[in-house]
Amino acid sequence: MQPSSKIVNSRSFAARTVEIERAEIRLVRLPLIEPFETSFGRIDSRLIFLVRLDGEGFTGWGEVVAEEEPRYSYETVGTAHRVIQDHLAPAVLSRPIEDLDDLAGRFAQFRGHNMAKAGLELAYMDLLARVEGKSLSELIEGTRESVPVGVSLGIQPSLDQLLRRIDLYLGLGYQRIKLKIKPGWDVDIVREVRQRHPDILLSVDANSAYTIGDADHLLGLDELELLMLEQPLDHDDLIDHAELQSKMRTPICLDESITGLRRAEQALHMESCKMINIKIGRVGGYSQALAIHDLCHSRNVPVWCGGMLESGVGRAHNIALASLPGFTLPGDISASSRYFSKDVIEPEVSVSDKGTVDVPLKPGLGFKVDLDHIEANTQVLERIERNGKM
Ligand code: OSB
Ligand code: MG
């Protein structure tokens, strides 16, 4: 296979150099409207990690999507906090930023910690878009005015409750239903759902709950006409996924396994999957997310925008990303009201009865950040100044 070039981004954001004066980190606790259960376990609230950058008279907002426990990823709110404070924020503040590649290059010297890196890249891109008076979508050359969306439904206490959730979200217009599965809550449940809804776009996400030894069991999904089976096997595996895909008709979509452009190239080369879920946080920011999009688009591999139960800040970035032409499948970009009683942006993200979300046209994120609501729920606040003061 061809090695990828080092510079990953073909877009030239005509970028104006921006000098960042200050980085701010905030941890904000937001309760979830309903608990979210995956094969990893259950959560009732999100500790939202917001990053704010100030410079050139503008403010940019980003979000670190790490969770409190290292389950989906080895990163946590705690590790990201530490890495930003000790290594990434100093790299941002050290000298003016020429463009996205300049920033990504500074981060590339540090191994891993993609979600921490992404949080700062997001804030930089929001700020840059505002400096240039463009929407984020315009800045990254998005082409859609609205994006198709689906909903990801956690494991429910009973089939009955699952069926009721599905009816609710189909009634609201969502274009695709994704079910979390795990051993004991899989083929039989999905078959029941399929029988009641023969024609909907239906997918499942195992979050690495199986091994290749479960291949025969997973083949039971093949008759259920699923849009995809997301991340059935190990989080860092490509080889077993390739073996499973060779046996399965259902397209495998990788989430956890795709940590950057190089892994995406390898997964396509090995035919470990037929689709990719792009999460800006998991891949380390816009630079990698754009490059993976461009790769997949050039090879006609469908991609879609994943979610991490983000607040409106992260969600607004996801909407911008999903406006790129290769995002042909509905994203995990649900309405704010599906997650939180009150989001941190205004207006909140809403889903039309056709199951779409409008791409904002205003500069930057295109939403107003609700500082009062954020202040009222902030548990930790830290500022890092360019001159080294904390
Ligand atoms: O695997 O896609 C996942 C949430 C947290 C961590 C991992 C995942 C998810 C979701 C929810 O599926 C997507 C969303 O609605 O934000
Ligand atoms: Mg997933």
Tab-separated table of C-alpha atoms and ligand atoms in Angstrom, residues 36 38 40 43 46 65 67 72 150-153 176 178 180 205-207 230-231 255-256 277 279 304 306-310 315 318 332-334 338-339, ligand 1:
chain	number	residue	atom	x	y	z
A	36	PHE	CA	-27.081	5.812	28.597
A	38	THR	CA	-23.559	0.482	26.388
A	40	PHE	CA	-19.185	-0.762	28.847
A	43	ILE	CA	-23.799	6.729	32.811
A	46	ARG	CA	-21.693	13.984	31.428
A	65	VAL	CA	-15.098	14.402	24.412
A	67	GLU	CA	-15.397	10.449	29.473
A	72	TYR	CA	-14.475	3.758	25.325
A	150	GLY	CA	-30.052	9.262	13.455
A	151	VAL	CA	-30.264	8.349	17.115
A	152	SER	CA	-28.151	5.934	19.152
A	153	LEU	CA	-30.264	4.025	21.678
A	176	ARG	CA	-31.785	5.878	11.342
A	178	LYS	CA	-28.801	2.535	16.068
A	180	LYS	CA	-26.337	-0.723	21.310
A	205	ASP	CA	-23.018	-0.947	17.759
A	206	ALA	CA	-21.228	-3.488	19.968
A	207	ASN	CA	-18.432	-1.261	21.306
A	230	GLU	CA	-20.336	-1.066	14.292
A	231	GLN	CA	-17.127	-2.087	16.081
A	255	ASP	CA	-15.330	3.351	15.270
A	256	GLU	CA	-12.802	2.732	18.106
A	277	ASN	CA	-17.563	6.395	11.748
A	279	LYS	CA	-15.344	11.242	15.442
A	304	TRP	CA	-20.766	9.309	8.926
A	306	GLY	CA	-20.207	9.701	15.288
A	307	GLY	CA	-21.098	11.233	18.634
A	308	MET	CA	-19.844	11.110	22.227
A	309	LEU	CA	-22.912	12.548	23.996
A	310	GLU	CA	-21.347	15.966	23.473
A	315	ARG	CA	-22.275	18.956	18.533
A	318	ASN	CA	-19.983	17.697	14.396
A	332	ASP	CA	-25.174	10.316	15.604
A	333	ILE	CA	-26.083	13.996	15.837
A	334	SER	CA	-29.304	14.138	17.795
A	338	ARG	CA	-32.359	14.016	23.414
A	339	TYR	CA	-29.465	14.372	25.874
B	1	OSB	O1	-19.718	4.086	20.317
B	1	OSB	O2	-20.650	5.569	19.164
B	1	OSB	C1	-20.293	5.157	20.259
B	1	OSB	C2	-21.538	7.472	23.051
B	1	OSB	C3	-20.436	7.500	23.868
B	1	OSB	C4	-19.335	6.744	23.543
B	1	OSB	C5	-19.331	5.975	22.378
B	1	OSB	C6	-20.424	5.959	21.530
B	1	OSB	C7	-21.572	6.700	21.900
B	1	OSB	C8	-22.804	6.710	21.122
B	1	OSB	C9	-23.728	7.897	21.304
B	1	OSB	O3	-23.165	5.798	20.409
B	1	OSB	C10	-23.710	8.818	20.153
B	1	OSB	C11	-24.354	10.133	20.482
B	1	OSB	O4	-25.587	10.218	20.386
B	1	OSB	O5	-23.642	11.094	20.829
